[in-house]
């Protein structure tokens, strides 16, 4: 009974990341790359970039055919980026910050939740795997 619900949960949780917006930040002219969960670039995604402390967009436009959007910053600090994509089942919106150092290089940017917790999820997967293997062999011994 437990195994049935566990596998149903496992299969359903895999589809949580099946679609959506993923991003990566590249240095130079600050470039944002927009892709799907399976790393396929998404074109024509609406992007707005706000300067540190700014309320009006510093730069706005759409990603190119390769899913890239670039802008040239004029100050250091924390830049705010809003990304919006519509699909046949609703809008997908993301907001994240890019921190630039005094020489306009990327100091840090907000990581996606899956990237932040990937280590913890990996450790939990290993623990469940070891426990599952142990349970399997224990049960096999008691059946004989």
PDB file of C-alpha atoms in Angstrom:
ATOM      1  CA  UNK A   1       0.000   0.000   0.000  1.00  0.00           C
ATOM      2  CA  UNK A   2       2.780   2.407   0.965  1.00  0.00           C
ATOM      3  CA  UNK A   3       4.762   1.572  -2.168  1.00  0.00           C
ATOM      4  CA  UNK A   4       1.769   2.302  -4.374  1.00  0.00           C
ATOM      5  CA  UNK A   5       1.320   5.795  -2.912  1.00  0.00           C
ATOM      6  CA  UNK A   6       5.065   6.440  -2.866  1.00  0.00           C
ATOM      7  CA  UNK A   7       5.448   5.629  -6.566  1.00  0.00           C
ATOM      8  CA  UNK A   8       2.351   7.691  -7.417  1.00  0.00           C
ATOM      9  CA  UNK A   9       3.869  10.638  -5.535  1.00  0.00           C
ATOM     10  CA  UNK A  10       7.239  10.130  -7.202  1.00  0.00           C
ATOM     11  CA  UNK A  11       5.777  10.038 -10.695  1.00  0.00           C
ATOM     12  CA  UNK A  12       3.516  13.037 -10.083  1.00  0.00           C
ATOM     13  CA  UNK A  13       6.343  15.123  -8.606  1.00  0.00           C
ATOM     14  CA  UNK A  14       8.483  14.583 -11.714  1.00  0.00           C
ATOM     15  CA  UNK A  15       5.906  16.419 -13.812  1.00  0.00           C
ATOM     16  CA  UNK A  16       6.084  19.493 -11.557  1.00  0.00           C
ATOM     17  CA  UNK A  17       9.160  20.658 -13.448  1.00  0.00           C
ATOM     18  CA  UNK A  18       7.952  19.554 -16.874  1.00  0.00           C
ATOM     19  CA  UNK A  19       7.316  23.102 -18.080  1.00  0.00           C
ATOM     20  CA  UNK A  20       7.955  26.625 -16.940  1.00  0.00           C
ATOM     21  CA  UNK A  21      10.615  29.256 -17.281  1.00  0.00           C
ATOM     22  CA  UNK A  22      14.242  28.652 -16.398  1.00  0.00           C
ATOM     23  CA  UNK A  23      16.999  31.233 -16.706  1.00  0.00           C
ATOM     24  CA  UNK A  24      20.747  31.693 -16.615  1.00  0.00           C
ATOM     25  CA  UNK A  25      22.821  34.903 -16.448  1.00  0.00           C
ATOM     26  CA  UNK A  26      25.946  35.429 -18.575  1.00  0.00           C
ATOM     27  CA  UNK A  27      28.547  38.189 -18.033  1.00  0.00           C
ATOM     28  CA  UNK A  28      29.717  40.929 -20.447  1.00  0.00           C
ATOM     29  CA  UNK A  29      26.738  42.806 -21.638  1.00  0.00           C
ATOM     30  CA  UNK A  30      24.448  41.246 -19.079  1.00  0.00           C
ATOM     31  CA  UNK A  31      22.661  38.461 -20.914  1.00  0.00           C
ATOM     32  CA  UNK A  32      19.713  36.466 -19.667  1.00  0.00           C
ATOM     33  CA  UNK A  33      19.032  33.107 -21.323  1.00  0.00           C
ATOM     34  CA  UNK A  34      15.455  31.800 -21.072  1.00  0.00           C
ATOM     35  CA  UNK A  35      14.823  28.080 -21.484  1.00  0.00           C
ATOM     36  CA  UNK A  36      12.329  25.375 -20.596  1.00  0.00           C
ATOM     37  CA  UNK A  37      12.855  22.560 -18.100  1.00  0.00           C
ATOM     38  CA  UNK A  38      14.491  20.351 -20.728  1.00  0.00           C
ATOM     39  CA  UNK A  39      16.920  23.166 -21.681  1.00  0.00           C
ATOM     40  CA  UNK A  40      15.174  24.181 -24.913  1.00  0.00           C
ATOM     41  CA  UNK A  41      15.534  27.910 -25.612  1.00  0.00           C
ATOM     42  CA  UNK A  42      12.315  29.919 -25.619  1.00  0.00           C
ATOM     43  CA  UNK A  43      11.957  32.841 -28.022  1.00  0.00           C
ATOM     44  CA  UNK A  44       9.576  35.832 -27.809  1.00  0.00           C
ATOM     45  CA  UNK A  45       9.497  35.932 -24.005  1.00  0.00           C
ATOM     46  CA  UNK A  46       8.739  39.404 -22.615  1.00  0.00           C
ATOM     47  CA  UNK A  47      11.597  40.765 -20.462  1.00  0.00           C
ATOM     48  CA  UNK A  48      11.729  43.941 -18.351  1.00  0.00           C
ATOM     49  CA  UNK A  49      14.886  45.054 -16.538  1.00  0.00           C
ATOM     50  CA  UNK A  50      14.792  47.591 -13.688  1.00  0.00           C
ATOM     51  CA  UNK A  51      17.863  49.518 -12.537  1.00  0.00           C
ATOM     52  CA  UNK A  52      18.719  49.590  -8.817  1.00  0.00           C
ATOM     53  CA  UNK A  53      16.024  51.657  -7.111  1.00  0.00           C
ATOM     54  CA  UNK A  54      14.184  52.292 -10.387  1.00  0.00           C
ATOM     55  CA  UNK A  55      10.440  52.036 -10.889  1.00  0.00           C
ATOM     56  CA  UNK A  56      10.422  52.393 -14.677  1.00  0.00           C
ATOM     57  CA  UNK A  57      11.980  49.706 -16.888  1.00  0.00           C
ATOM     58  CA  UNK A  58      15.599  50.436 -17.802  1.00  0.00           C
ATOM     59  CA  UNK A  59      15.356  47.994 -20.699  1.00  0.00           C
ATOM     60  CA  UNK A  60      12.501  45.965 -22.100  1.00  0.00           C
ATOM     61  CA  UNK A  61      11.915  43.714 -25.042  1.00  0.00           C
ATOM     62  CA  UNK A  62      11.661  40.089 -26.081  1.00  0.00           C
ATOM     63  CA  UNK A  63      14.108  37.209 -26.207  1.00  0.00           C
ATOM     64  CA  UNK A  64      15.602  36.340 -29.581  1.00  0.00           C
ATOM     65  CA  UNK A  65      15.231  33.017 -31.380  1.00  0.00           C
ATOM     66  CA  UNK A  66      17.915  31.505 -29.093  1.00  0.00           C
ATOM     67  CA  UNK A  67      16.162  32.632 -25.899  1.00  0.00           C
ATOM     68  CA  UNK A  68      18.656  35.428 -25.149  1.00  0.00           C
ATOM     69  CA  UNK A  69      18.047  38.976 -23.929  1.00  0.00           C
ATOM     70  CA  UNK A  70      20.959  41.336 -23.225  1.00  0.00           C
ATOM     71  CA  UNK A  71      21.298  44.804 -21.720  1.00  0.00           C
ATOM     72  CA  UNK A  72      24.167  47.149 -20.868  1.00  0.00           C
ATOM     73  CA  UNK A  73      24.044  48.251 -17.222  1.00  0.00           C
ATOM     74  CA  UNK A  74      25.093  51.790 -16.269  1.00  0.00           C
ATOM     75  CA  UNK A  75      25.514  51.257 -12.524  1.00  0.00           C
ATOM     76  CA  UNK A  76      26.461  48.669  -9.945  1.00  0.00           C
ATOM     77  CA  UNK A  77      23.904  47.281  -7.538  1.00  0.00           C
ATOM     78  CA  UNK A  78      20.943  44.941  -7.601  1.00  0.00           C
ATOM     79  CA  UNK A  79      19.060  44.872 -10.891  1.00  0.00           C
ATOM     80  CA  UNK A  80      15.550  43.426 -10.985  1.00  0.00           C
ATOM     81  CA  UNK A  81      14.385  41.329 -13.956  1.00  0.00           C
ATOM     82  CA  UNK A  82      10.791  40.368 -14.770  1.00  0.00           C
ATOM     83  CA  UNK A  83      10.169  37.635 -17.324  1.00  0.00           C
ATOM     84  CA  UNK A  84       6.696  36.815 -18.646  1.00  0.00           C
ATOM     85  CA  UNK A  85       5.626  34.148 -21.117  1.00  0.00           C
ATOM     86  CA  UNK A  86       2.110  33.161 -22.063  1.00  0.00           C
ATOM     87  CA  UNK A  87       1.150  29.676 -23.142  1.00  0.00           C
ATOM     88  CA  UNK A  88      -2.032  27.801 -23.931  1.00  0.00           C
ATOM     89  CA  UNK A  89      -2.518  27.000 -20.227  1.00  0.00           C
ATOM     90  CA  UNK A  90      -1.753  30.380 -18.667  1.00  0.00           C
ATOM     91  CA  UNK A  91       1.052  32.813 -17.990  1.00  0.00           C
ATOM     92  CA  UNK A  92       4.450  31.839 -16.651  1.00  0.00           C
ATOM     93  CA  UNK A  93       6.098  34.709 -14.778  1.00  0.00           C
ATOM     94  CA  UNK A  94       9.458  34.862 -13.054  1.00  0.00           C
ATOM     95  CA  UNK A  95      11.170  37.674 -11.192  1.00  0.00           C
ATOM     96  CA  UNK A  96      14.763  37.583 -10.063  1.00  0.00           C
ATOM     97  CA  UNK A  97      17.622  39.878  -9.080  1.00  0.00           C
ATOM     98  CA  UNK A  98      21.100  40.227 -10.544  1.00  0.00           C
ATOM     99  CA  UNK A  99      23.758  41.805  -8.330  1.00  0.00           C
ATOM    100  CA  UNK A 100      26.516  43.644 -10.209  1.00  0.00           C
ATOM    101  CA  UNK A 101      29.875  44.626  -8.741  1.00  0.00           C
ATOM    102  CA  UNK A 102      31.512  48.046  -9.294  1.00  0.00           C
ATOM    103  CA  UNK A 103      33.109  46.820 -12.545  1.00  0.00           C
ATOM    104  CA  UNK A 104      29.653  45.730 -13.843  1.00  0.00           C
ATOM    105  CA  UNK A 105      30.377  42.031 -13.541  1.00  0.00           C
ATOM    106  CA  UNK A 106      27.799  39.614 -12.197  1.00  0.00           C
ATOM    107  CA  UNK A 107      28.491  39.196  -8.499  1.00  0.00           C
ATOM    108  CA  UNK A 108      25.466  37.021  -7.775  1.00  0.00           C
ATOM    109  CA  UNK A 109      21.944  36.276  -9.002  1.00  0.00           C
ATOM    110  CA  UNK A 110      18.902  34.564  -7.562  1.00  0.00           C
ATOM    111  CA  UNK A 111      19.088  30.845  -8.158  1.00  0.00           C
ATOM    112  CA  UNK A 112      16.039  28.797  -9.028  1.00  0.00           C
ATOM    113  CA  UNK A 113      14.568  26.873  -6.074  1.00  0.00           C
ATOM    114  CA  UNK A 114      15.440  23.542  -7.705  1.00  0.00           C
ATOM    115  CA  UNK A 115      19.101  24.630  -7.924  1.00  0.00           C
ATOM    116  CA  UNK A 116      19.154  25.809  -4.314  1.00  0.00           C
ATOM    117  CA  UNK A 117      17.721  22.566  -2.921  1.00  0.00           C
ATOM    118  CA  UNK A 118      19.255  20.096  -5.352  1.00  0.00           C
ATOM    119  CA  UNK A 119      21.896  19.001  -2.832  1.00  0.00           C
ATOM    120  CA  UNK A 120      19.321  18.292  -0.137  1.00  0.00           C
ATOM    121  CA  UNK A 121      17.076  16.451  -2.601  1.00  0.00           C
ATOM    122  CA  UNK A 122      20.029  14.361  -3.778  1.00  0.00           C
ATOM    123  CA  UNK A 123      20.924  13.357  -0.214  1.00  0.00           C
ATOM    124  CA  UNK A 124      17.291  12.451   0.515  1.00  0.00           C
ATOM    125  CA  UNK A 125      17.199  10.373  -2.676  1.00  0.00           C
ATOM    126  CA  UNK A 126      20.333   8.481  -1.629  1.00  0.00           C
ATOM    127  CA  UNK A 127      18.920   7.843   1.860  1.00  0.00           C
ATOM    128  CA  UNK A 128      15.604   6.572   0.436  1.00  0.00           C
ATOM    129  CA  UNK A 129      17.503   4.423  -2.049  1.00  0.00           C
ATOM    130  CA  UNK A 130      19.634   2.828   0.650  1.00  0.00           C
ATOM    131  CA  UNK A 131      16.577   2.309   2.867  1.00  0.00           C
ATOM    132  CA  UNK A 132      14.658   0.779  -0.048  1.00  0.00           C
ATOM    133  CA  UNK A 133      17.477  -1.609  -0.919  1.00  0.00           C
ATOM    134  CA  UNK A 134      17.866  -2.582   2.741  1.00  0.00           C
ATOM    135  CA  UNK A 135      14.106  -3.200   3.071  1.00  0.00           C
ATOM    136  CA  UNK A 136      14.080  -5.256  -0.122  1.00  0.00           C
ATOM    137  CA  UNK A 137      16.869  -7.559   1.078  1.00  0.00           C
ATOM    138  CA  UNK A 138      15.397  -7.827   4.599  1.00  0.00           C
ATOM    139  CA  UNK A 139      12.030  -8.854   3.164  1.00  0.00           C
ATOM    140  CA  UNK A 140      13.680 -11.354   0.836  1.00  0.00           C
ATOM    141  CA  UNK A 141      15.404 -13.001   3.834  1.00  0.00           C
ATOM    142  CA  UNK A 142      12.151 -13.258   5.834  1.00  0.00           C
ATOM    143  CA  UNK A 143      10.261 -14.854   2.904  1.00  0.00           C
ATOM    144  CA  UNK A 144      12.661 -17.816   2.699  1.00  0.00           C
TER     145      UNK A 144
END
